[in-house]
Amino acid sequence: MCGIIGYIGNRQATPILIGGLRKLEYRGYDSAGVSVWNETEGNSRVVRCRGKLAGLEEKLKAEPAVGTVGIGHTRWATHGRPSDQNSHPHKAGPISVIHNGIIENHLALRQELAGAGAKFSSETDTEIFAHLVEHALIAGAPDLTTAVRRSLQKVRGSFAFVVMSDKEPGTLVAAKNSSPLVIGLGDGENYVASDVTAILAETRKVIFIDEGEMVTVTRSGVAITDFEGNPKTREPKMITWSSVQAEKGGFKHYMLKEIHEQPRAVADTLVGRVDLENDDVSLDGLELDVANIKRIIFIACGTSYHASMVGEFLVEAMARIPVEVDLASEFRYRDPILGPGDLVVAVSQSGETLDTMEAIREAKKKGAKVLAISNVLESSIPRLADYAFYTHAGPEIGVASTKAFTTQLVAMALLAIHLGRRTGKLTKERARELLADLVALPSKMRDVVEGSAQIQAIARRYGAANGCLFLGRGAQYPIALEGALKLKEISYIHAEGYAAGEMKHGPIALIDEHLPVVVIAPRGPSYEKTISNLAEVRARQGKIIAIATRGDNDIGGHSDDVIIVPDTALELSPILTVLPLQLLSYYVADFKGTDIDQPRNLAKSVTVE
Ligand code: AGP
C-alpha cells in the first residue's frame, strides 16, 4: 500500500509533502520521492530515491525542490524491485505521476506505448500512466483533466493516481478506482492524499473520493466528476479523529483494520492472475517445469505454516502432485531426503524469517528448486529462492497475521489451479468454477467481516475463559490451528487446534461446561462426522461455537452459537471460515485489554533462531 500526497497553494510544497509522507511511514515502504513545480525554471523537478524519507531529505538538501505545487509518494513495491528508478513520481515529458495500486494491463499498454515511440526508464506499471497522459496531450487533449480522463479509459486494475503537468502548473488531477483517495480543503490551498493521516496536520475538512471518480484540484477549488466527465457533488466532512486514530483508519487497532482490509488484499492478489478466457491462472509469467515436479514440500513457520497445510489440500486435490508440509525449524535439522523432481515452496509474509531462510539453504544444498511465496517484494527469502510469487496484502502492521494469511491461501489456490491445468488433473470446467468462486471471494469476505457485531457479543461471553479448543476436519484442521494461534497470540488464553477426528483420542478429556469449543463445520464431505463431534462435546456440557455455511439450518440444534459464512467452493472455504476466528480472537483480546497490535514476547518478523 503506497502513500500519496499532493499540495497546491501558496506555501512551499516540499515541507508539506515530506511532513505528510512521514505520517504515512507506519505503513511500510521501500522508496520515496517528490515532484515540485518550479516557477522560475518553468518545469517540475523530481527528487526520489530508494530507502527511507531521511535519505530523500538528504537528497533534497543537494537538489532542493522549490515551488508551491507538488506531489509526493512512498512506495511499497509490487511491480519492479525497490530502486531509485522505480521510485515515484514517474515523469514522461511534462507529466509527473504518483500511483497506489496495480495496473492490470500494464504489459499490453507498455508494448503499445513503446510501439508509439515511448521510452521507459523504470520497470513499474505506474510509469505507463505518465506516458499515456503525455500522449493524450500530444494527441490534442485540451487540458490535463481531459488527458487524464482519456488515459483512464485505457487502464484496468486498482489505482489512485495524482497527476501534475508542467504545462498546467495550477492544477492537480487525481483519480480513484479501489485504492483510497481523499481531498483536503484549505484556504487558497488544497491537498490530495491516500490517507487522512497525511493531511490532518494541515486540515480536518476533507472530501472522500468514491470509486470511479476523478477530481481536478486548483488553489481555489475542487471539481469532481466520474470517469466519463459527469459532474458529481460531495459534501465535505470534518475529521474528528486524532492522528493516531487516523493511522488506523478509524479502527481501534491495526489488526482490526487489517482484518477489514482482507477483501481488498485478496482482490489485489488476484489482479492480473486470473485468466477467465482460458480458465487458467498466470503466476506473473512464472513457468515452473511442471512435468518434472514429482513432489512439493512446503516449508514455513507459524501462520504461514497453517497456510501451507491448506496448500497441501489444494495442490493434491487439483494437481494430484504429492505434497508434504514441514515446519521450517524442523526441516532444516532433519537432514531431509530431497532429489530431482522436488519443488520446495517457502512461505513467508515478511520474507525475513530466519528458520525459513535456513531451511531454503538446506534445500538448495540438496539440489532442490525453491519457490518463495512472500508479501514483501525483494525481501531476503524471495531473493534466496529460484522463483518468487507475491501476495499483494500490502504492509501488515499488526503482529498477528490476518490479511497476509488469507492472501497466502489465495496464492495457494492460484498455484494449485495453475499446476492442475498443467498436469491435466484439473479440467477446464472445474477450473472455470473455481476461478469464478475465487473472484467472488472479496465480496463474500466483506459480508463476514461486516457482520462482526454477533462475534463481538460471543467474544464478550467467553472472554473470561481459561482455555479454548478449536476443531476442524480436512482443510479446516489448519484453520482450527490458525484460530487457536490467533487467540493465544493476542489474548494470552491457552488455546489448542485439533483435528476433530482426534477428539476421542484424548482432547475430549478437556471438555466441561467451562470450555468453549469452536467447531468449523462448513457443508462438505466431513460435515456429518463433524456434527457427531459436536454431539460428543455437547454431551459433556461443552460450550459450542459453530462456524457454518449459510443455509445450514441443522447445526444450530447442536450449538450454543452459530456464526455463518457464505457458501463457496469447498477448496476455498478456509478463506472464509478463518475470518470469524480472527474476529473472535480480536474481540476476546480487546475485552481483556491486551496489547493487540504488539502482543507481549512477539515480533512481527522472527529473524533470530
Ligand atoms: C502469525 O500471526 C505470527 N505473527 C507468526 O506465527 C508468523 O506467521 C511467523 O512468524 C511466520 O512469519 P513469516 O510469515 O513472516 O515468515
XYZ file of C-alpha atoms and ligand atoms in Angstrom:
625
model
C 0.000 0.000 0.000
C 1.757 3.195 -1.167
C 1.483 6.615 0.442
C 0.266 9.523 -1.694
C 0.143 13.272 -1.069
C -0.330 16.357 -3.279
C -0.357 20.065 -2.423
C -1.356 23.158 -4.366
C -1.322 26.536 -2.646
C 0.933 29.461 -1.768
C 3.340 27.855 0.662
C 6.451 25.830 -0.172
C 5.214 22.363 -1.150
C 8.186 20.203 -0.175
C 7.954 20.541 3.627
C 4.215 19.806 3.430
C 4.791 16.761 1.185
C 7.573 15.355 3.369
C 5.568 16.027 6.535
C 2.604 14.182 5.089
C 4.683 11.234 3.897
C 6.249 10.978 7.340
C 2.764 10.468 8.770
C 2.369 7.519 6.386
C 5.684 5.843 7.299
C 3.914 3.431 9.654
C 2.510 1.646 6.589
C 5.912 0.492 5.481
C 7.621 1.471 2.220
C 10.836 0.922 0.326
C 11.357 4.206 -1.536
C 10.102 7.812 -1.605
C 10.049 10.853 -3.848
C 8.555 14.249 -4.706
C 7.912 16.260 -7.848
C 7.600 20.027 -7.296
C 6.776 22.646 -9.943
C 9.493 25.323 -10.075
C 8.075 28.613 -11.310
C 11.492 30.072 -12.169
C 12.653 27.080 -14.157
C 9.225 26.553 -15.708
C 9.218 22.816 -15.017
C 8.843 20.331 -12.185
C 11.843 18.768 -10.507
C 11.602 15.090 -9.470
C 13.719 14.056 -6.489
C 13.356 10.431 -5.403
C 15.341 7.520 -4.018
C 15.207 4.023 -2.692
C 15.114 3.806 1.087
C 13.617 5.984 3.768
C 12.458 9.588 3.917
C 15.661 10.579 5.689
C 17.553 9.641 2.524
C 15.167 11.691 0.416
C 15.615 14.683 2.720
C 19.384 14.357 2.345
C 18.996 14.313 -1.411
C 16.722 17.380 -1.260
C 19.430 19.329 0.563
C 21.634 18.856 -2.503
C 18.785 19.149 -5.034
C 16.188 21.442 -3.441
C 12.647 21.192 -4.854
C 11.314 24.753 -4.723
C 7.714 25.626 -5.521
C 4.135 25.789 -4.269
C 2.676 22.846 -6.201
C 3.860 19.305 -5.804
C 3.184 15.607 -5.309
C 4.901 13.107 -3.019
C 4.920 9.317 -2.665
C 6.163 6.459 -0.506
C 6.304 3.211 -2.465
C 5.501 -0.332 -1.365
C 6.867 -2.210 -4.367
C 4.541 -4.538 -6.236
C 5.852 -4.396 -9.841
C 9.536 -3.613 -10.204
C 12.079 -4.044 -7.436
C 12.800 -1.231 -4.946
C 15.292 1.127 -6.659
C 15.816 4.823 -7.421
C 14.481 4.353 -10.980
C 11.376 2.533 -9.801
C 10.609 5.134 -7.124
C 7.716 7.502 -7.707
C 6.962 10.148 -9.003
C 7.399 8.987 -12.578
C 7.769 11.557 -15.350
C 7.042 11.482 -19.072
C 7.604 14.783 -20.839
C 5.799 17.437 -18.764
C 3.764 14.866 -16.829
C 4.517 13.687 -13.261
C 2.512 10.816 -11.765
C 2.240 9.074 -8.407
C 0.145 5.929 -8.017
C -1.148 3.497 -5.420
C -2.482 0.175 -6.754
C -1.814 -2.229 -9.626
C -2.391 -1.570 -13.354
C -3.536 -4.993 -14.511
C -2.968 -4.449 -18.251
C 0.379 -2.738 -17.825
C 2.294 -5.096 -20.109
C -0.041 -4.566 -23.073
C -0.005 -0.801 -22.559
C 3.775 -0.786 -22.300
C 4.041 -2.577 -25.648
C 1.515 -0.242 -27.260
C 3.319 2.869 -25.986
C 6.747 1.544 -26.913
C 5.393 0.952 -30.391
C 4.410 4.612 -30.455
C 7.940 5.590 -29.509
C 7.705 5.899 -25.734
C 10.970 5.362 -23.908
C 10.702 3.835 -20.429
C 13.136 4.382 -17.597
C 11.601 2.059 -14.992
C 10.124 -1.427 -14.542
C 6.960 -0.062 -12.971
C 3.346 -0.172 -14.111
C 2.951 3.440 -12.904
C 5.288 5.000 -15.463
C 2.960 3.762 -18.172
C 0.243 6.121 -16.967
C 2.590 9.128 -17.235
C 3.236 8.216 -20.880
C -0.472 7.699 -21.532
C -1.290 11.193 -20.237
C 1.601 12.732 -22.195
C 0.405 11.009 -25.369
C -3.177 12.184 -24.748
C -1.948 15.790 -24.562
C 0.125 15.343 -27.727
C -2.951 13.831 -29.406
C -4.852 17.035 -28.683
C -6.414 16.815 -25.233
C -7.171 20.470 -24.413
C -6.198 20.227 -20.750
C -4.783 17.939 -18.082
C -8.196 16.825 -16.828
C -9.223 15.677 -20.296
C -5.869 13.983 -20.870
C -6.208 12.052 -17.618
C -9.819 11.164 -18.385
C -8.885 9.781 -21.795
C -5.991 7.841 -20.288
C -8.224 6.296 -17.630
C -10.327 4.715 -20.391
C -7.313 2.535 -21.276
C -6.347 1.386 -17.795
C -7.640 -1.699 -15.923
C -6.835 -2.515 -12.307
C -6.798 -0.861 -8.908
C -5.429 2.675 -8.692
C -5.286 6.046 -7.068
C -3.375 8.416 -9.381
C -2.299 12.004 -8.816
C -1.049 13.793 -11.934
C 0.747 17.111 -12.399
C 1.767 18.838 -15.677
C 4.472 21.410 -16.312
C 2.114 22.880 -18.911
C -0.703 23.410 -16.392
C 1.003 24.033 -13.016
C -2.117 25.436 -11.396
C -3.807 22.047 -11.450
C -3.554 18.629 -9.856
C -5.725 15.854 -11.239
C -6.472 12.691 -9.251
C -8.497 9.564 -9.972
C -9.667 6.605 -7.873
C -10.524 3.013 -8.588
C -10.301 0.748 -5.489
C -7.298 2.451 -3.843
C -8.132 5.143 -1.257
C -8.151 8.863 -2.153
C -9.124 11.907 -0.098
C -9.104 15.669 -0.783
C -8.156 18.149 1.934
C -9.674 21.637 1.743
C -7.773 24.728 2.856
C -7.994 28.487 2.369
C -6.401 29.217 -1.008
C -4.712 25.846 -0.858
C -5.858 22.251 -1.254
C -4.485 18.735 -0.735
C -4.795 15.226 -2.173
C -3.830 12.130 -0.197
C -4.226 8.361 0.054
C -4.986 8.662 3.750
C -6.420 11.336 6.008
C -3.381 10.869 8.249
C -1.127 12.572 5.683
C -3.013 15.891 5.730
C -4.611 16.005 9.202
C -1.893 18.404 10.403
C -2.943 20.823 7.636
C -6.733 20.491 7.521
C -9.610 18.498 9.032
C -12.008 19.426 6.248
C -11.960 16.613 3.726
C -13.848 15.102 0.807
C -13.631 11.335 0.315
C -13.475 10.378 -3.356
C -15.574 7.392 -4.425
C -14.954 4.547 -6.872
C -14.752 5.618 -10.497
C -14.351 9.296 -9.722
C -11.708 11.825 -10.692
C -11.064 15.265 -9.283
C -9.471 18.457 -10.591
C -7.836 20.403 -7.767
C -6.740 24.034 -8.009
C -5.866 26.616 -5.339
C -9.407 27.933 -5.451
C -11.437 24.766 -5.609
C -12.189 21.144 -6.380
C -14.273 19.693 -9.246
C -15.374 16.055 -9.019
C -16.631 14.013 -11.997
C -16.958 10.381 -12.920
C -14.550 8.930 -15.499
C -16.965 9.975 -18.270
C -16.885 13.605 -17.123
C -20.309 13.782 -15.466
C -20.132 16.207 -12.509
C -20.553 14.791 -9.004
C -21.198 16.710 -5.807
C -19.933 15.758 -2.382
C -20.310 17.472 0.977
C -17.016 17.976 2.864
C -16.653 16.152 6.178
C -14.902 17.340 9.315
C -12.498 14.707 10.676
C -12.665 14.375 14.444
C -10.115 11.521 14.718
C -6.801 12.068 16.452
C -3.832 11.478 14.163
C -3.176 8.140 15.906
C -6.748 7.043 15.216
C -6.402 8.234 11.634
C -3.355 5.993 11.085
C -5.650 3.078 11.887
C -8.309 4.320 9.512
C -10.581 4.982 12.451
C -10.199 1.394 13.681
C -9.103 0.799 17.259
C -6.155 -1.388 16.261
C -4.133 -2.104 13.137
C -5.177 -5.750 13.438
C -8.860 -4.847 13.147
C -8.097 -2.518 10.238
C -6.181 -5.314 8.519
C -8.976 -7.833 9.134
C -11.271 -5.408 7.313
C -8.703 -4.837 4.554
C -8.782 -8.510 3.566
C -11.365 -8.211 0.761
C -9.191 -5.560 -0.873
C -5.992 -7.514 -0.215
C -7.469 -10.655 -1.787
C -8.754 -8.681 -4.772
C -5.290 -7.168 -5.252
C -3.659 -10.594 -5.016
C -5.946 -11.837 -7.805
C -5.340 -8.874 -10.126
C -3.637 -9.925 -13.372
C -3.510 -13.619 -12.459
C -6.991 -14.967 -13.203
C -7.349 -15.819 -16.892
C -11.100 -16.300 -17.280
C -10.825 -16.584 -21.068
C -8.672 -19.706 -20.867
C -9.886 -20.957 -17.471
C -6.319 -20.714 -16.271
C -4.006 -18.901 -13.869
C -0.883 -16.919 -14.649
C 1.805 -16.840 -11.968
C 3.074 -13.482 -13.269
C 4.745 -15.252 -16.169
C 6.468 -17.763 -13.886
C 6.793 -21.084 -15.724
C 7.654 -23.963 -13.414
C 8.855 -27.192 -15.009
C 5.555 -28.799 -14.002
C 6.026 -32.026 -15.964
C 9.083 -32.820 -13.858
C 7.707 -31.914 -10.454
C 7.327 -35.210 -8.605
C 6.755 -33.802 -5.108
C 6.151 -30.442 -3.469
C 7.395 -29.668 0.024
C 6.018 -26.570 1.759
C 8.230 -25.091 4.462
C 7.127 -22.253 6.732
C 6.554 -21.105 10.302
C 3.529 -20.064 12.319
C 0.584 -18.763 10.381
C 2.431 -19.326 7.111
C 2.764 -22.975 8.105
C -1.002 -23.181 8.524
C -1.436 -21.639 5.085
C 0.938 -24.290 3.755
C -1.187 -27.033 5.308
C -4.179 -25.708 3.373
C -1.929 -25.538 0.308
C -1.320 -29.264 0.645
C -5.040 -29.963 0.294
C -5.397 -27.625 -2.643
C -2.400 -28.838 -4.659
C -3.121 -32.528 -4.074
C -6.822 -32.050 -4.886
C -6.277 -30.024 -8.054
C -2.902 -31.150 -9.425
C -2.560 -34.619 -7.879
C 1.096 -33.897 -7.088
C 2.199 -35.425 -3.749
C 2.732 -32.715 -1.133
C 4.489 -32.597 2.226
C 4.405 -29.746 4.724
C 7.240 -29.109 7.133
C 7.925 -26.622 9.894
C 10.978 -24.764 8.648
C 12.619 -25.090 12.057
C 12.256 -28.884 11.848
C 13.067 -29.271 8.146
C 16.464 -27.676 8.417
C 17.638 -30.140 11.081
C 16.164 -33.423 9.923
C 18.607 -33.985 7.084
C 15.692 -34.139 4.612
C 15.811 -36.515 1.683
C 15.471 -34.377 -1.447
C 16.149 -35.086 -5.060
C 15.445 -34.033 -8.622
C 11.728 -33.530 -9.053
C 11.273 -31.979 -5.602
C 9.966 -28.418 -5.550
C 10.319 -26.717 -2.182
C 7.814 -23.895 -1.604
C 8.900 -21.472 1.137
C 6.014 -19.386 2.509
C 6.768 -16.224 4.458
C 4.837 -12.964 4.868
C 7.876 -10.947 5.901
C 10.330 -12.803 3.688
C 12.812 -12.481 6.553
C 12.084 -15.427 8.903
C 15.448 -16.943 9.725
C 14.186 -20.505 10.188
C 12.611 -20.412 6.759
C 15.685 -18.833 5.222
C 17.955 -21.526 6.669
C 15.556 -24.225 5.508
C 15.825 -22.847 1.977
C 19.610 -23.005 2.207
C 19.342 -26.657 3.279
C 17.006 -27.410 0.379
C 19.225 -25.720 -2.169
C 22.264 -27.513 -0.783
C 20.455 -30.765 -1.577
C 19.694 -29.677 -5.112
C 16.025 -28.773 -4.840
C 14.475 -25.831 -6.675
C 12.770 -23.311 -4.373
C 9.681 -21.185 -4.983
C 9.095 -18.391 -2.447
C 5.593 -17.087 -1.676
C 6.005 -13.776 0.140
C 4.276 -10.447 0.798
C 7.375 -8.266 0.634
C 8.943 -7.709 -2.788
C 12.685 -8.361 -2.907
C 12.858 -9.435 0.749
C 15.553 -11.956 1.683
C 13.557 -15.160 1.129
C 12.348 -14.389 -2.426
C 15.873 -13.237 -3.252
C 17.286 -16.526 -1.951
C 14.762 -18.651 -3.862
C 14.860 -19.670 -7.512
C 11.360 -18.347 -8.169
C 9.116 -15.859 -6.364
C 5.356 -15.335 -6.313
C 3.913 -12.470 -4.295
C 0.806 -11.848 -2.280
C -0.406 -8.249 -2.502
C -1.732 -7.751 1.007
C 0.168 -4.508 1.467
C 2.127 -3.824 4.648
C 0.853 -5.842 7.607
C 1.492 -3.873 10.786
C -0.317 -5.997 13.379
C 1.983 -8.726 14.722
C -0.855 -11.252 14.462
C -1.081 -12.107 10.791
C -4.513 -11.821 9.174
C -4.613 -10.355 5.645
C -1.252 -11.948 4.854
C -2.772 -15.331 5.747
C -5.866 -15.076 3.561
C -3.810 -13.769 0.651
C -1.427 -16.707 1.155
C -4.433 -19.035 0.862
C -5.386 -17.267 -2.361
C -1.813 -17.686 -3.618
C -2.062 -21.419 -2.794
C -5.306 -21.685 -4.760
C -3.753 -19.856 -7.729
C -0.712 -22.153 -7.602
C -2.888 -25.285 -7.345
C -5.075 -24.273 -10.298
C -2.011 -23.334 -12.353
C -0.403 -26.712 -11.611
C -3.638 -28.653 -12.066
C -4.221 -27.201 -15.523
C -0.694 -28.246 -16.481
C -0.745 -31.739 -15.009
C -4.101 -32.163 -16.752
C -5.728 -33.258 -13.496
C -7.906 -30.144 -13.251
C -10.499 -29.938 -16.014
C -11.223 -26.677 -17.803
C -14.776 -26.797 -16.428
C -13.683 -27.296 -12.806
C -11.048 -24.577 -13.165
C -13.729 -22.229 -14.503
C -15.920 -22.918 -11.443
C -13.026 -22.405 -9.033
C -11.935 -19.166 -10.694
C -15.492 -17.857 -10.591
C -15.605 -18.604 -6.866
C -12.162 -17.025 -6.372
C -13.128 -13.702 -7.911
C -16.359 -13.735 -5.912
C -14.470 -14.085 -2.625
C -13.806 -10.392 -1.790
C -17.495 -9.544 -1.602
C -18.228 -12.679 0.443
C -15.357 -11.808 2.796
C -16.829 -8.341 3.179
C -20.153 -9.910 4.258
C -18.361 -11.791 7.039
C -16.134 -9.044 8.389
C -19.021 -6.564 8.365
C -21.151 -8.958 10.425
C -18.812 -8.688 13.393
C -21.351 -7.458 15.965
C -22.513 -11.052 16.624
C -18.924 -12.185 17.028
C -18.208 -9.343 19.410
C -21.118 -10.472 21.583
C -19.878 -14.079 21.599
C -16.376 -12.911 22.486
C -17.706 -10.962 25.433
C -19.407 -14.110 26.712
C -16.212 -16.195 26.573
C -13.641 -13.506 27.299
C -13.021 -14.852 30.792
C -12.458 -18.454 29.671
C -9.199 -20.085 30.699
C -8.873 -22.088 27.534
C -10.425 -22.817 24.190
C -10.452 -25.756 21.786
C -10.710 -25.332 18.014
C -11.787 -28.312 15.933
C -11.812 -28.865 12.175
C -11.527 -31.638 9.607
C -9.693 -31.745 6.310
C -8.610 -28.303 5.142
C -10.458 -26.868 8.151
C -7.956 -28.524 10.504
C -5.250 -25.945 9.639
C -7.913 -23.284 10.159
C -8.529 -24.698 13.639
C -4.795 -24.420 14.294
C -4.773 -20.863 12.946
C -7.755 -19.867 15.084
C -6.025 -21.237 18.158
C -2.793 -19.424 17.294
C -4.625 -16.107 16.871
C -6.341 -16.459 20.240
C -3.117 -17.461 22.005
C -1.053 -14.709 20.410
C -3.200 -11.734 21.268
C -5.364 -12.709 24.271
C -2.815 -14.955 26.047
C -5.592 -17.509 26.640
C -4.350 -21.053 26.137
C -5.961 -22.487 23.020
C -5.482 -25.643 21.002
C -6.369 -26.527 17.450
C -7.186 -30.174 16.834
C -8.298 -32.431 14.040
C -11.917 -33.052 15.018
C -11.479 -36.762 14.446
C -8.852 -36.761 17.183
C -11.311 -35.754 19.904
C -11.852 -39.274 21.201
C -8.091 -39.874 21.298
C -7.527 -37.527 24.199
C -8.772 -33.931 23.993
C -12.306 -34.978 24.942
C -10.984 -35.218 28.489
C -10.774 -31.431 28.465
C -14.491 -30.943 27.828
C -16.666 -29.450 30.558
C -19.125 -26.577 30.924
C -16.289 -24.055 31.248
C -14.558 -24.851 27.966
C -15.667 -23.054 24.791
C -15.179 -25.269 21.731
C -15.065 -23.665 18.290
C -16.037 -26.152 15.593
C -15.503 -25.315 11.952
C -18.200 -27.196 10.068
C -18.893 -25.891 6.572
C -21.038 -28.027 4.278
C -18.902 -30.780 2.744
C -17.999 -34.474 2.848
C -16.912 -34.384 6.512
C -19.922 -32.367 7.709
C -21.826 -35.292 9.223
C -18.755 -36.560 11.064
C -18.075 -33.088 12.405
C -21.652 -32.869 13.629
C -21.071 -36.064 15.587
C -18.022 -34.433 17.163
C -20.296 -31.580 18.204
C -22.621 -34.095 19.857
C -19.674 -35.593 21.784
C -18.797 -32.135 23.105
C -22.386 -31.218 23.888
C -22.949 -34.454 25.770
C -20.241 -33.289 28.171
C -21.686 -29.797 28.590
C -19.017 -28.184 26.409
C -19.999 -24.759 25.004
C -20.057 -24.891 21.232
C -19.405 -22.047 18.797
C -20.004 -23.423 15.317
C -18.748 -21.877 12.075
C -21.232 -22.980 9.419
C -22.315 -22.343 5.829
C -25.211 -20.026 5.039
C -28.361 -22.114 4.666
C -27.333 -24.722 7.246
C -30.438 -24.976 9.431
C -29.342 -28.106 11.267
C -26.200 -27.132 13.114
C -27.967 -24.692 15.411
C -29.559 -27.589 17.244
C -26.103 -28.825 18.198
C -24.512 -25.496 19.126
C -24.711 -22.656 21.599
C -23.736 -20.139 18.916
C -23.578 -20.359 15.125
C -21.520 -17.971 13.011
C -22.495 -18.167 9.354
C -20.175 -17.711 6.394
C -21.266 -17.601 2.743
C -21.055 -20.712 0.588
C -18.154 -21.142 -1.828
C -16.158 -23.953 -3.403
C -15.142 -26.401 -0.665
C -11.467 -25.914 -1.572
C -11.781 -22.149 -0.979
C -13.913 -22.271 2.162
C -10.904 -21.890 4.534
C -10.512 -18.332 3.224
C -13.956 -17.566 4.637
C -14.046 -19.786 7.742
C -10.881 -18.211 9.174
C -12.457 -14.736 9.249
C -14.780 -15.310 12.242
C -11.857 -16.845 14.134
C -9.715 -13.749 13.533
C -12.542 -11.534 14.750
C -13.285 -13.791 17.732
C -9.655 -13.662 18.893
C -9.570 -9.910 18.302
C -12.690 -9.177 20.360
C -11.687 -11.536 23.176
C -8.302 -9.790 23.361
C -9.983 -6.377 23.192
C -12.248 -7.462 26.059
C -9.135 -8.493 28.030
C -7.337 -5.269 27.165
C -4.123 -6.867 25.929
C -1.716 -5.111 23.565
C -3.315 -6.460 20.404
C -1.009 -4.926 17.806
C 2.178 -5.749 19.676
C 1.470 -8.716 21.978
C 3.966 -9.486 24.713
C 7.058 -11.531 23.744
C 6.224 -11.427 19.997
C 7.943 -9.820 16.993
C 6.412 -9.231 13.581
C 9.308 -10.957 11.888
C 11.360 -13.611 13.682
C 14.833 -13.002 12.311
C 16.565 -14.994 15.068
C 16.759 -18.744 15.802
C 1.325 -15.134 12.982
O 0.241 -14.397 13.498
C 2.621 -14.827 13.722
N 2.920 -13.463 13.654
C 3.746 -15.768 13.317
O 3.322 -17.090 13.546
C 4.212 -15.679 11.841
O 3.231 -16.222 10.998
C 5.502 -16.492 11.701
O 6.492 -15.895 12.499
C 5.992 -16.571 10.252
O 6.272 -15.289 9.776
P 6.525 -15.089 8.193
O 5.259 -15.473 7.509
O 6.854 -13.637 8.052
O 7.654 -15.994 7.813
